[in-house]
Amino acid sequence: MQSVSRPASTSTRPASSPNPRPQYQVNTQTKVFDTAQGRLLCIADIRGRLSALNDLAREANASAIIHTGDFGFFEASSLDRINDRTLRHLTMYSPLIPTAQRNHLLAPENPPSAIRSTVTISLLSEFPLLLSGQIKLQVPVYTVWGACEDVIVLEKFRTGQYDIENLHVIDEATTRCLDIGGVKLRLLGLGGALVPHKMFDNGDGNATIAGGQGTMWTTALQIGELVDTAQRVFDPTETRLLVTHASPGREGIINQLGLVLKADLTVSAGLHFRYASSYNEFSVQSDFEGLRHKLVVGKEAFDKVWESVKTQVDAVIDEHQRVLLDKALSVVERIPPPPNQPGPAGQPFSEEPAWKNCWNWNLCDAAYGSLVLDIKDGRVSAELKSQGFNYAYRRTVTPSTVSATPSTATGNLPPQVNPTGTGGAATPKNAGATPVASEKPLPPHLTGSKSKPATPPPASGASGRETPKLNGNQQAQSPAQAQAAADKAEKERAKRERKKERKQQEREAAAAAAKEGGSGSASPAQPRAEVDLNSPPPQAPKSGKATPEVSTANAGGGADAKGPEDGVLSPATESTGTRTPTGRRPARNPWTIFMRMPNPANETEVRDFFGDAKEGIIRVSYPQNFAGRNLKMCYVEFGDEEAMKSGLAKQGEKLNDGVPELKQATDKESRTAENGHRGSFSGRGPRGRGGFAARGFASAGLTRGGAPGRANGDAPSSDGPKPSEGS
């Protein structure tokens, strides 16, 4: 809100009518669709991708389109008027910017100047193409403006400077009537975001509309003129459709406006939801008082602003503006009386018709769904389509997802664990962690099964070998650190034990199913689990197992978090667990070229090498882990696939008296999968410890191959749990 010296932009305007048109003229037209049935496509937030309007209309077989704001009213000069915050918002949601380029522009390290120097009008809106005639609308489009538009562009429409075939901007002084399918549908529109403290501020707008710096908002005079327009064109034979950017379901003032306009239907934009909603107040309010409460809250928000600027506004408005302001105030005062109480004039209480009869649709973005009003023989049918949420991830949830988000601040999880009787098997620190809490219900079965003779003996031996290494670390740490390390090791050991025991149980279950007589030997396992339920001391000496295998252990434990019945999914758990560490690194730009050069070249020389394709380069990076070759290899990232292909076309050209090698870069995981193993540098190929160990065995007259090599003393490193399962 502006300062006291300038309470509203209207205070700086001449004291004359804000409407450049003759005072009592209403811009109204009737469009007759000569069909017995018609379909109206209602969408929101097309966000400048105007070429998609024709495709959407064709898919819906629509006779016309009704749009609820954020149309993309921007031109080249608009970029200079948009502030940094709004430009970043537009960049985040523009459907015209490729995903990779958007992620690069919105990276935290990029300052606002990087976005401003990169984003052009072609990345924000196709409106200049529509204005020039390169894009033509095949069906009539009726739209209001949204929260992110250029008010200067809208003013050019209102003054007649801009006029586009089949594009109708519905505002407070412009209305249209569609005669379609036996219904005369009156369109009344209100554009802009509803911001109570700006309702008396015009910003850079003239007359009744307001906006500035790439945003637009609703004004009190705008609401007043819309009421005046609706009253002048009122026809009881028409069906009234109120088109707004703000939702009447959230904003009490917009709901009050619908009551005053006697709207039968309303269509509004949502907050980037994945589902559209269809409702009337009776379906979402517990009683009529609930509707009244929403209206009262809207009135109170408006009154706070009005009381602070009332004196200043009264001093600067003219007679016509006074009429519009009074009509806006009548909207705010339009609150139905409480039930079972007489009205202000003593008339008996009558239920507000809109309480049950006015129907509302709140739409998701055009990219996610739409509403089709199918009108035939006077009946308005609705088809609501939404992309919705994708819940498939719940069927592919892996333990690495759970273990990657530990939270020691979760206080409501231990009570869920204690009833199972396993809370005593771990310290309170472990009980507070998310992965442990979800996995704790299983230790009873594992503890009981552990007492069975069928448990593989090497399990204890394997953990016992590495226990001294953990204890040695604890002795060099403080007591608190030692306790934390012991807790962590205990958790990891328990996860591995559960994994082994679960596999053992599966083998026993298979054996029991194969022969009827064996079923009795498997059943006593559960009672023994109850006996050993509270026996953590035998587990404590084994708390130092395999620190290098944290990701594998977490994967095994995460599978248990799903419950004992999900044990059959353990193979998938192992494979996903080994990928957990790589998940912490951001994915490589898919449009990246790996460049190997015979002679060193700096970034400028690399960019110049690509010629015309260098315009698409967004980043050049040199690997730092190859000493002496830091300027002979680099990664060149492009903004899109076409730019990358143009770069690859430079294969065979010279750079610094040499011909560089160009190929599309791939992630490290993809290269590993293609090669089968990491090679000789890792020292852990498929045959063991690498070249030096192999030569040592050869000089001793020993050979290494497969299982016999393991008997020669080559203990497995990455597959630690596997020997304990079968040996």
XYZ file of C-alpha atoms in Angstrom:
727
model
C 0.000 0.000 0.000
C 1.274 3.474 -0.805
C 2.300 6.080 1.727
C -0.067 8.661 3.169
C 1.187 11.293 0.724
C 0.005 9.115 -2.148
C -2.721 6.792 -0.879
C -3.760 5.618 -4.328
C -2.761 6.060 -7.885
C -6.181 7.536 -8.553
C -5.113 10.508 -6.445
C -2.695 11.552 -9.170
C -5.216 11.284 -12.009
C -7.297 14.212 -13.264
C -10.670 14.472 -11.593
C -12.539 13.138 -14.592
C -14.219 9.936 -15.563
C -11.692 7.066 -15.532
C -13.432 5.444 -18.475
C -12.305 6.799 -21.848
C -15.522 5.510 -23.443
C -18.811 7.456 -23.246
C -20.037 7.400 -19.704
C -22.942 4.955 -19.847
C -21.967 2.847 -22.827
C -21.420 -0.865 -22.259
C -19.176 -2.846 -24.584
C -21.373 -5.875 -25.197
C -21.835 -8.200 -28.138
C -23.796 -11.387 -28.704
C -22.114 -14.280 -30.454
C -24.586 -16.759 -31.942
C -23.352 -20.314 -32.503
C -25.693 -21.793 -35.093
C -25.609 -25.299 -33.668
C -28.033 -27.369 -31.625
C -25.152 -28.357 -29.353
C -22.004 -26.517 -28.398
C -18.940 -27.180 -26.284
C -17.013 -24.517 -24.393
C -13.457 -25.312 -23.304
C -12.528 -23.630 -19.993
C -8.822 -23.470 -19.133
C -6.476 -21.512 -16.874
C -2.848 -20.352 -17.000
C -1.893 -21.020 -20.608
C 1.148 -18.872 -19.686
C 2.100 -17.625 -23.121
C 1.961 -20.916 -24.996
C -0.748 -19.522 -27.238
C -0.096 -21.896 -30.138
C -1.558 -24.660 -27.967
C -4.992 -22.990 -27.873
C -5.966 -24.291 -31.307
C -4.781 -27.801 -30.436
C -6.733 -27.825 -27.174
C -9.881 -26.600 -28.896
C -9.505 -29.265 -31.572
C -9.021 -32.056 -29.024
C -12.100 -30.968 -27.058
C -14.150 -30.271 -30.197
C -14.867 -26.865 -28.659
C -16.731 -24.011 -30.304
C -15.013 -21.421 -28.079
C -12.485 -21.105 -25.249
C -12.938 -19.382 -21.907
C -9.645 -18.554 -20.157
C -9.285 -17.459 -16.529
C -6.038 -15.476 -16.515
C -2.243 -15.572 -16.861
C -2.760 -15.534 -20.613
C 0.730 -14.254 -21.363
C 0.109 -10.594 -22.196
C 3.786 -9.680 -22.640
C 5.736 -8.075 -25.469
C 9.444 -7.426 -25.978
C 9.367 -4.116 -24.099
C 7.686 -5.815 -21.134
C 10.974 -7.381 -20.032
C 12.314 -4.001 -18.954
C 9.244 -3.447 -16.769
C 9.290 -6.841 -15.013
C 11.125 -6.920 -11.678
C 13.608 -9.660 -10.796
C 11.269 -11.589 -8.502
C 8.444 -11.727 -11.047
C 10.868 -12.641 -13.837
C 12.144 -15.571 -11.794
C 8.546 -16.696 -11.169
C 7.753 -16.489 -14.888
C 10.896 -18.451 -15.702
C 9.934 -21.145 -13.202
C 6.490 -21.756 -14.729
C 6.941 -20.879 -18.413
C 6.064 -23.888 -20.619
C 8.251 -22.428 -23.384
C 11.565 -22.971 -21.555
C 13.164 -26.447 -21.815
C 13.519 -28.216 -18.481
C 17.305 -28.397 -18.569
C 17.637 -24.703 -19.367
C 15.113 -23.798 -16.667
C 16.996 -25.792 -14.043
C 20.219 -24.092 -15.049
C 18.700 -20.602 -14.891
C 17.065 -21.219 -11.523
C 20.188 -22.702 -9.944
C 20.904 -21.026 -6.578
C 24.318 -19.816 -7.720
C 22.843 -17.872 -10.656
C 22.124 -14.216 -9.807
C 19.007 -12.427 -11.158
C 21.192 -10.787 -13.786
C 21.902 -14.212 -15.326
C 18.184 -14.824 -15.813
C 17.604 -11.333 -17.197
C 20.464 -11.614 -19.681
C 19.285 -15.015 -20.941
C 15.476 -14.902 -20.974
C 13.956 -13.345 -24.075
C 10.329 -12.664 -24.900
C 10.220 -15.878 -26.966
C 10.844 -17.850 -23.761
C 8.015 -16.125 -21.886
C 5.149 -15.677 -24.335
C 4.040 -16.197 -27.920
C 1.872 -13.084 -27.732
C 4.075 -11.141 -30.223
C 3.475 -13.964 -32.733
C -0.270 -13.722 -32.112
C -0.154 -9.951 -32.500
C 1.783 -10.151 -35.775
C -0.576 -12.757 -37.244
C 1.919 -15.628 -37.307
C -0.434 -17.427 -34.917
C -4.149 -17.235 -35.653
C -6.926 -18.322 -33.300
C -9.282 -20.794 -34.964
C -12.084 -20.335 -32.400
C -13.173 -17.349 -30.289
C -11.172 -16.988 -27.061
C -12.663 -15.079 -24.115
C -10.166 -14.275 -21.377
C -9.563 -12.153 -18.322
C -6.048 -11.150 -17.291
C -4.259 -12.886 -14.447
C -1.775 -12.009 -11.733
C 1.300 -12.019 -14.016
C 0.623 -9.806 -17.015
C 1.869 -6.462 -18.375
C -0.697 -3.765 -17.605
C 0.642 -1.613 -20.462
C -0.325 -4.310 -22.976
C -3.832 -4.531 -21.516
C -4.232 -0.762 -21.713
C -3.484 -0.956 -25.445
C -6.391 -3.385 -25.848
C -8.710 -1.083 -23.905
C -7.798 1.945 -26.036
C -8.173 0.010 -29.298
C -4.489 0.151 -30.213
C -4.363 -3.661 -30.172
C -7.092 -5.744 -31.779
C -6.684 -9.455 -32.515
C -9.213 -11.521 -34.408
C -11.108 -14.005 -32.208
C -9.477 -12.688 -29.005
C -11.889 -11.013 -26.582
C -10.607 -9.520 -23.330
C -13.454 -9.590 -20.813
C -13.186 -6.842 -18.218
C -15.343 -4.714 -15.949
C -16.750 -2.715 -18.898
C -16.683 -5.446 -21.563
C -19.098 -8.370 -21.618
C -20.146 -10.957 -24.162
C -23.226 -13.135 -24.601
C -22.899 -16.571 -26.205
C -26.085 -17.982 -27.734
C -25.244 -21.679 -27.848
C -27.121 -24.960 -27.375
C -30.368 -23.286 -26.342
C -28.700 -21.133 -23.649
C -27.848 -17.437 -23.684
C -24.652 -17.445 -21.642
C -23.623 -14.025 -20.319
C -19.880 -13.737 -19.641
C -18.847 -11.330 -16.876
C -15.129 -11.075 -16.093
C -12.848 -9.763 -13.362
C -9.083 -9.948 -13.917
C -6.093 -9.642 -11.616
C -5.118 -11.018 -8.229
C -7.132 -9.972 -5.193
C -4.717 -8.115 -2.889
C -6.742 -6.180 -0.264
C -4.049 -3.610 0.549
C -3.721 -2.689 -3.153
C -7.403 -2.254 -3.961
C -7.040 1.551 -4.021
C -3.702 1.606 -5.889
C -3.622 1.742 -9.695
C 0.126 1.332 -10.063
C 0.951 1.919 -13.745
C -2.644 1.398 -14.871
C -5.112 3.993 -16.093
C -8.758 4.325 -15.121
C -9.974 1.300 -13.156
C -7.370 -1.412 -13.815
C -4.066 -1.682 -11.954
C -0.670 -3.286 -12.335
C 3.055 -2.783 -12.450
C 6.408 -4.576 -12.698
C 4.858 -7.550 -14.470
C 1.922 -8.107 -12.087
C -1.730 -7.029 -12.030
C -4.288 -6.812 -9.244
C -7.973 -6.024 -8.738
C -9.147 -2.562 -7.651
C -12.264 -1.401 -5.849
C -13.311 0.769 -8.811
C -12.904 -2.233 -11.096
C -15.370 -4.218 -8.970
C -17.758 -1.255 -8.906
C -17.745 -0.868 -12.684
C -18.321 -4.601 -13.176
C -21.427 -4.352 -10.979
C -22.586 -1.344 -13.007
C -22.059 -3.232 -16.279
C -23.917 -6.315 -15.045
C -26.868 -4.221 -13.912
C -27.132 -2.479 -17.276
C -27.164 -5.688 -19.331
C -29.274 -7.731 -16.937
C -31.684 -10.056 -18.719
C -33.614 -12.677 -16.726
C -33.557 -15.021 -19.738
C -29.754 -15.238 -19.636
C -27.517 -17.598 -17.665
C -24.693 -15.709 -15.984
C -21.132 -17.055 -15.909
C -18.622 -15.119 -13.783
C -15.031 -15.573 -14.977
C -12.398 -14.530 -12.417
C -8.715 -15.131 -11.814
C -9.139 -15.207 -8.017
C -11.208 -18.062 -6.614
C -14.568 -17.333 -4.918
C -13.916 -20.418 -2.834
C -10.925 -18.709 -1.166
C -11.812 -15.020 -1.375
C -14.914 -13.835 0.407
C -15.115 -10.614 -1.645
C -15.217 -12.575 -4.921
C -17.958 -14.732 -3.437
C -19.883 -11.597 -2.445
C -19.434 -10.271 -5.984
C -21.038 -13.422 -7.338
C -24.043 -12.856 -5.065
C -24.475 -9.259 -6.252
C -24.085 -10.226 -9.932
C -26.602 -13.060 -9.485
C -24.114 -15.456 -11.055
C -25.384 -18.943 -11.871
C -21.920 -20.360 -12.607
C -18.365 -19.300 -11.805
C -15.041 -20.361 -13.306
C -11.732 -19.361 -11.720
C -8.020 -20.184 -11.792
C -6.374 -22.365 -9.153
C -3.008 -22.257 -7.411
C -1.206 -24.595 -9.843
C -3.171 -27.595 -8.557
C -2.994 -30.989 -10.268
C -6.764 -31.451 -9.915
C -9.619 -29.146 -10.809
C -12.495 -28.831 -8.340
C -16.248 -28.619 -8.814
C -18.465 -27.532 -5.929
C -21.221 -25.335 -4.589
C -21.196 -23.758 -1.145
C -23.788 -26.188 0.177
C -21.479 -29.099 -0.653
C -18.406 -27.749 1.166
C -19.869 -25.772 4.093
C -21.322 -27.519 7.125
C -24.126 -24.971 7.360
C -25.188 -21.583 6.060
C -23.270 -19.893 8.854
C -20.062 -21.270 7.325
C -20.728 -19.303 4.142
C -21.526 -16.181 6.146
C -18.267 -16.531 8.071
C -16.234 -16.564 4.842
C -18.012 -13.440 3.637
C -17.520 -11.690 6.970
C -13.782 -12.429 6.917
C -13.517 -10.907 3.438
C -15.432 -7.824 4.545
C -13.200 -7.336 7.585
C -10.041 -7.496 5.444
C -11.450 -4.875 3.093
C -12.680 -2.625 5.912
C -9.213 -2.445 7.469
C -7.815 -0.985 4.264
C -10.824 1.207 3.542
C -10.788 2.860 6.952
C -7.122 3.840 6.535
C -7.548 5.489 3.109
C -11.192 6.597 3.160
C -10.513 10.300 3.789
C -7.844 10.555 1.102
C -9.895 8.680 -1.504
C -13.003 10.801 -0.862
C -10.953 13.928 -1.526
C -9.754 12.954 -5.016
C -12.497 10.956 -6.770
C -14.986 12.522 -9.172
C -18.728 11.942 -9.406
C -18.513 8.966 -11.731
C -15.826 7.345 -9.599
C -18.045 7.952 -6.568
C -20.824 5.945 -8.225
C -18.446 3.071 -8.946
C -16.993 3.178 -5.432
C -20.469 3.032 -3.887
C -21.267 -0.027 -5.977
C -18.012 -1.677 -4.811
C -18.906 -0.923 -1.195
C -22.341 -2.472 -1.767
C -20.566 -5.697 -2.755
C -18.577 -5.727 0.484
C -21.723 -5.065 2.512
C -23.616 -7.871 0.757
C -23.714 -10.414 3.591
C -26.833 -12.573 3.934
C -28.581 -12.306 7.326
C -28.128 -15.129 9.830
C -30.575 -18.032 9.590
C -33.913 -17.685 11.354
C -33.450 -13.967 11.853
C -35.400 -11.171 10.101
C -33.604 -8.966 7.617
C -32.614 -5.309 8.160
C -36.078 -4.110 7.078
C -37.871 -6.677 9.173
C -38.603 -9.027 6.287
C -38.648 -12.754 7.160
C -35.519 -14.776 6.586
C -35.172 -16.327 3.141
C -32.362 -18.624 2.168
C -29.789 -17.189 -0.222
C -30.436 -18.887 -3.619
C -26.733 -19.037 -4.440
C -26.180 -21.165 -1.314
C -27.394 -24.203 -3.266
C -27.841 -23.059 -6.861
C -24.590 -21.335 -7.846
C -21.985 -23.817 -9.061
C -18.241 -23.147 -9.055
C -15.271 -24.620 -10.912
C -11.696 -23.950 -9.840
C -9.349 -25.031 -12.624
C -5.821 -26.402 -12.700
C -3.254 -25.078 -15.174
C -3.931 -25.744 -18.852
C -0.985 -28.154 -18.913
C -2.690 -30.337 -16.284
C -6.369 -30.314 -17.171
C -9.461 -28.490 -18.365
C -13.227 -28.139 -18.074
C -15.633 -28.611 -20.962
C -19.156 -27.216 -20.714
C -21.282 -29.270 -23.092
C -24.484 -27.310 -23.784
C -27.440 -28.951 -25.475
C -31.181 -28.237 -25.306
C -30.579 -25.749 -22.506
C -28.721 -28.192 -20.270
C -25.153 -27.340 -19.266
C -23.176 -30.547 -18.729
C -19.637 -30.528 -17.375
C -16.634 -32.689 -18.238
C -13.730 -32.155 -15.864
C -10.323 -33.575 -16.787
C -7.222 -33.425 -14.597
C -3.787 -34.954 -14.946
C -3.679 -35.615 -11.205
C -0.937 -37.019 -9.011
C 1.204 -39.985 -9.991
C 1.133 -42.513 -7.147
C 3.175 -45.150 -8.958
C 6.189 -44.220 -6.853
C 4.586 -45.893 -3.855
C 4.925 -49.292 -5.527
C 8.595 -48.674 -6.196
C 9.577 -47.160 -2.853
C 13.005 -48.508 -1.982
C 14.685 -48.682 1.408
C 17.300 -46.213 0.183
C 14.501 -43.648 -0.023
C 13.687 -44.233 3.626
C 17.226 -44.418 4.935
C 18.264 -41.289 3.062
C 16.013 -39.107 5.205
C 16.805 -39.889 8.845
C 15.257 -37.615 11.443
C 16.272 -37.786 15.050
C 13.617 -35.218 15.926
C 10.684 -37.518 15.302
C 9.135 -37.917 18.691
C 5.933 -39.749 17.843
C 7.566 -42.825 16.334
C 8.959 -44.644 19.419
C 5.460 -45.146 20.939
C 4.538 -47.049 17.771
C 7.546 -49.319 18.297
C 7.267 -50.044 21.999
C 3.993 -52.039 21.813
C 5.814 -54.618 19.726
C 8.218 -55.181 22.536
C 11.288 -54.224 20.552
C 11.861 -50.784 21.976
C 14.218 -52.128 24.566
C 16.500 -53.601 21.949
C 17.855 -50.193 20.977
C 18.845 -46.955 22.633
C 16.508 -43.931 22.524
C 18.731 -42.349 19.888
C 18.066 -45.131 17.453
C 14.407 -45.185 18.311
C 14.031 -41.613 17.166
C 15.416 -42.184 13.687
C 12.912 -42.657 10.908
C 14.469 -45.780 9.304
C 14.889 -47.543 12.648
C 11.354 -46.807 13.775
C 9.901 -48.298 10.629
C 12.098 -51.387 10.883
C 11.816 -52.125 14.587
C 8.712 -54.377 14.403
C 10.822 -57.156 12.821
C 13.560 -57.874 15.398
C 11.294 -60.234 17.435
C 11.168 -62.680 14.537
C 14.836 -62.285 13.845
C 15.849 -62.672 17.465
C 13.717 -65.809 17.771
C 14.976 -67.230 14.539
C 18.502 -66.503 15.568
C 18.234 -69.063 18.348
C 17.368 -71.775 15.858
C 20.104 -74.237 14.913
C 19.463 -73.524 11.236
C 21.025 -70.048 11.516
C 24.267 -69.962 9.473
C 27.203 -69.935 11.954
C 29.438 -67.650 9.876
C 27.098 -64.733 10.591
C 28.490 -64.265 14.076
C 32.010 -64.900 12.935
C 31.736 -62.297 10.218
C 30.587 -59.607 12.607
C 33.134 -60.691 15.196
C 36.049 -60.170 12.795
C 35.293 -56.506 12.311
C 34.189 -55.673 15.832
C 37.704 -54.771 17.079
C 38.013 -52.140 14.344
C 34.892 -50.358 15.585
C 35.946 -50.648 19.220
C 39.291 -49.118 18.376
C 37.520 -46.126 16.884
C 35.358 -45.760 19.939
C 38.350 -45.659 22.270
C 39.710 -42.644 20.410
C 36.381 -40.813 20.574
C 34.513 -39.008 23.286
C 31.908 -41.013 25.245
C 29.060 -39.349 23.358
C 30.634 -40.087 19.977
C 31.443 -43.627 20.999
C 27.843 -44.174 22.048
C 26.569 -42.731 18.749
C 28.938 -44.959 16.792
C 27.845 -47.989 18.782
C 24.201 -47.149 18.141
C 24.821 -46.782 14.444
C 26.757 -50.032 14.262
C 24.050 -51.831 16.205
C 21.446 -50.585 13.767
C 23.477 -51.704 10.767
C 24.192 -55.097 12.289
C 20.519 -55.611 13.054
C 19.590 -54.801 9.471
C 22.021 -57.327 8.065
C 20.912 -59.965 10.551
C 17.283 -59.398 9.603
C 18.123 -59.798 5.957
C 19.945 -63.071 6.529
C 17.286 -64.443 8.833
C 14.529 -63.509 6.421
C 16.219 -65.445 3.642
C 16.686 -68.364 6.009
C 12.993 -68.254 6.878
C 12.105 -68.249 3.188
C 14.217 -71.346 2.629
C 12.602 -73.058 5.599
C 9.139 -72.084 4.401
C 9.900 -73.531 0.976
C 11.123 -76.735 2.554
C 8.027 -76.906 4.761
C 5.770 -76.479 1.759
C 7.611 -79.288 -0.050
C 6.972 -81.836 2.638
C 4.000 -81.890 4.980
C 5.991 -83.336 7.876
C 8.351 -80.366 7.969
C 5.673 -77.811 8.820
C 5.796 -78.615 12.510
C 9.485 -77.767 12.771
C 8.938 -74.276 11.413
C 6.074 -73.311 13.728
C 8.037 -73.262 17.013
C 10.086 -70.369 15.608
C 7.429 -67.832 16.594
C 7.170 -68.827 20.282
C 10.959 -68.730 20.557
C 10.856 -65.235 19.081
C 8.723 -64.157 22.034
C 11.166 -65.703 24.504
C 14.151 -63.870 23.033
C 12.187 -60.657 22.522
C 14.064 -58.647 25.152
C 17.531 -60.087 24.835
C 19.769 -57.353 23.438
C 22.901 -58.316 25.446
C 23.826 -61.224 23.132
C 23.582 -58.820 20.189
C 25.783 -56.124 21.687
C 29.186 -57.803 21.127
C 28.424 -57.999 17.410
C 27.734 -54.300 16.940
C 30.683 -53.482 14.718
C 29.743 -55.014 11.378
C 30.920 -53.643 8.042
C 31.046 -49.877 8.085
C 31.856 -49.775 4.308
C 28.514 -51.503 3.579
C 26.188 -48.911 5.031
C 24.197 -48.459 1.841
C 23.733 -52.203 1.422
C 22.735 -52.600 5.020
C 20.291 -49.772 4.784
C 18.790 -51.306 1.744
C 18.270 -54.565 3.517
C 16.788 -52.901 6.539
C 14.540 -50.705 4.463
C 12.851 -53.718 2.955
C 11.934 -54.860 6.427
C 10.250 -51.551 7.020
C 7.500 -52.666 4.693
C 6.629 -55.587 6.894
C 7.538 -59.281 7.023
C 5.238 -60.086 4.160
C 7.392 -58.018 1.788
C 10.474 -60.137 2.283
C 10.165 -61.506 -1.237
C 11.274 -58.102 -2.548
C 14.774 -58.386 -1.095
C 16.563 -58.763 -4.492
C 15.185 -55.384 -5.610
C 16.245 -53.944 -2.263
C 19.882 -54.957 -2.793
C 20.116 -53.468 -6.260
C 18.622 -50.147 -5.269
C 20.655 -49.915 -2.097
C 23.960 -49.960 -3.977
C 22.848 -46.921 -5.941
C 22.072 -44.841 -2.887
C 25.373 -42.883 -2.793
C 25.072 -41.820 -6.443
C 21.572 -40.517 -5.820
C 23.037 -37.628 -3.855
C 24.692 -36.167 -6.947
C 22.628 -34.103 -9.389
C 21.866 -35.716 -12.719
C 24.030 -34.643 -15.618
C 22.539 -32.323 -18.203
C 21.280 -34.792 -20.870
C 22.511 -32.473 -23.621
C 26.224 -32.550 -22.736
C 29.158 -33.263 -25.062
C 32.341 -34.866 -23.716
C 35.314 -33.355 -25.522
C 38.830 -34.933 -25.519
C 41.493 -32.685 -27.092
C 45.045 -33.561 -28.204
C 46.218 -30.052 -27.287
C 45.091 -27.910 -24.328
C 42.337 -25.357 -24.970
C 40.699 -22.872 -22.616
C 36.964 -22.191 -22.359
C 36.978 -19.340 -24.877
C 38.750 -21.475 -27.464
C 36.331 -24.343 -26.844
C 33.306 -22.085 -27.326
C 34.760 -20.593 -30.515
C 35.428 -24.111 -31.844
C 31.672 -24.790 -32.008
C 31.035 -21.771 -34.246
C 27.312 -21.044 -34.625
C 26.461 -23.771 -32.118
C 28.200 -21.872 -29.312
C 25.055 -19.771 -28.825
C 23.419 -22.829 -27.297
C 26.252 -23.495 -24.813
C 25.259 -22.835 -21.216
C 28.354 -24.176 -19.441
C 31.874 -25.509 -20.045
C 33.518 -27.483 -17.228
C 36.918 -29.190 -16.936
C 37.414 -32.319 -14.782
C 39.831 -31.640 -11.928
C 40.844 -35.215 -11.109
C 43.236 -35.781 -14.032
C 46.559 -34.063 -13.235
C 48.390 -32.740 -16.278
C 45.336 -33.091 -18.518
C 43.075 -30.485 -16.984
C 42.767 -28.530 -20.255
C 42.580 -31.522 -22.577
C 39.178 -32.841 -21.479
C 35.977 -30.920 -20.817
C 32.216 -31.207 -20.671
C 30.202 -28.786 -22.827
C 26.559 -28.389 -21.720
C 23.924 -27.171 -24.183
C 20.477 -25.735 -23.535
C 18.566 -28.216 -25.696
C 18.975 -31.277 -27.874
C 19.105 -29.384 -31.167
C 21.987 -27.247 -29.944
C 23.864 -30.368 -28.810
C 23.378 -32.019 -32.203
C 24.758 -28.904 -33.866
C 27.790 -29.179 -31.606
C 28.316 -32.868 -32.458
C 28.312 -31.898 -36.125
C 31.698 -30.229 -35.520
C 33.312 -33.685 -35.210
C 36.464 -33.785 -37.371
C 37.245 -30.070 -37.296
C 40.558 -28.792 -35.916
C 41.203 -27.028 -32.631
C 44.709 -25.785 -31.784
C 46.341 -27.923 -34.514
C 44.533 -31.046 -33.364
C 41.230 -32.809 -34.010
C 39.252 -33.242 -30.763
C 37.047 -36.230 -30.064
C 33.364 -35.357 -29.522
C 30.688 -37.622 -28.093
C 27.565 -37.281 -25.995
C 28.395 -37.561 -22.309
C 26.722 -40.186 -20.123
C 26.346 -40.589 -16.368
C 28.930 -42.604 -14.449
C 26.291 -45.258 -13.657
C 25.552 -45.722 -17.347
C 29.242 -46.162 -18.187
C 29.633 -48.686 -15.369
C 26.653 -50.679 -16.646
C 28.031 -50.675 -20.166
C 31.580 -51.725 -19.153
C 30.444 -54.402 -16.702
C 33.061 -53.420 -14.067
C 35.208 -50.500 -13.097
C 38.418 -51.749 -14.701
C 41.965 -52.072 -13.446
C 42.107 -48.691 -11.710
C 39.604 -49.723 -9.074
C 41.619 -52.671 -7.833
C 38.369 -54.567 -7.361
C 37.573 -56.156 -10.694
C 35.562 -59.339 -11.089
C 38.646 -61.400 -10.187
C 39.627 -59.741 -6.959
C 42.191 -57.160 -5.975
C 43.726 -56.085 -9.282
C 47.031 -56.304 -11.123
C 49.501 -56.230 -8.203
C 47.763 -59.029 -6.325
C 47.505 -61.098 -9.497
C 51.234 -60.827 -10.147
C 51.942 -61.745 -6.521
C 49.892 -64.936 -6.821
C 51.524 -65.779 -10.134
C 55.046 -65.430 -8.693
C 54.063 -67.754 -5.822
C 52.882 -70.373 -8.298
C 49.249 -69.868 -7.395
C 46.392 -69.240 -9.762
C 43.300 -67.207 -9.056
C 40.027 -67.955 -10.706
C 36.508 -68.176 -9.320
C 35.902 -69.993 -6.068
C 39.396 -71.549 -5.680
C 40.910 -68.078 -5.676
C 38.799 -67.196 -2.668
C 40.260 -70.170 -0.792
C 43.699 -68.681 -1.283
C 42.846 -65.908 1.093
C 41.119 -63.306 -1.086
C 38.306 -62.258 1.189
C 35.417 -60.672 -0.700
C 35.093 -56.944 -0.147
C 31.825 -55.688 -1.607
C 29.752 -58.812 -1.137
C 30.320 -59.233 2.573
C 26.993 -60.737 3.641
C 26.959 -63.362 0.887
C 29.622 -65.805 2.280
C 27.771 -65.968 5.577
C 24.634 -67.082 3.817
C 25.920 -70.230 2.260
C 29.288 -71.084 3.818
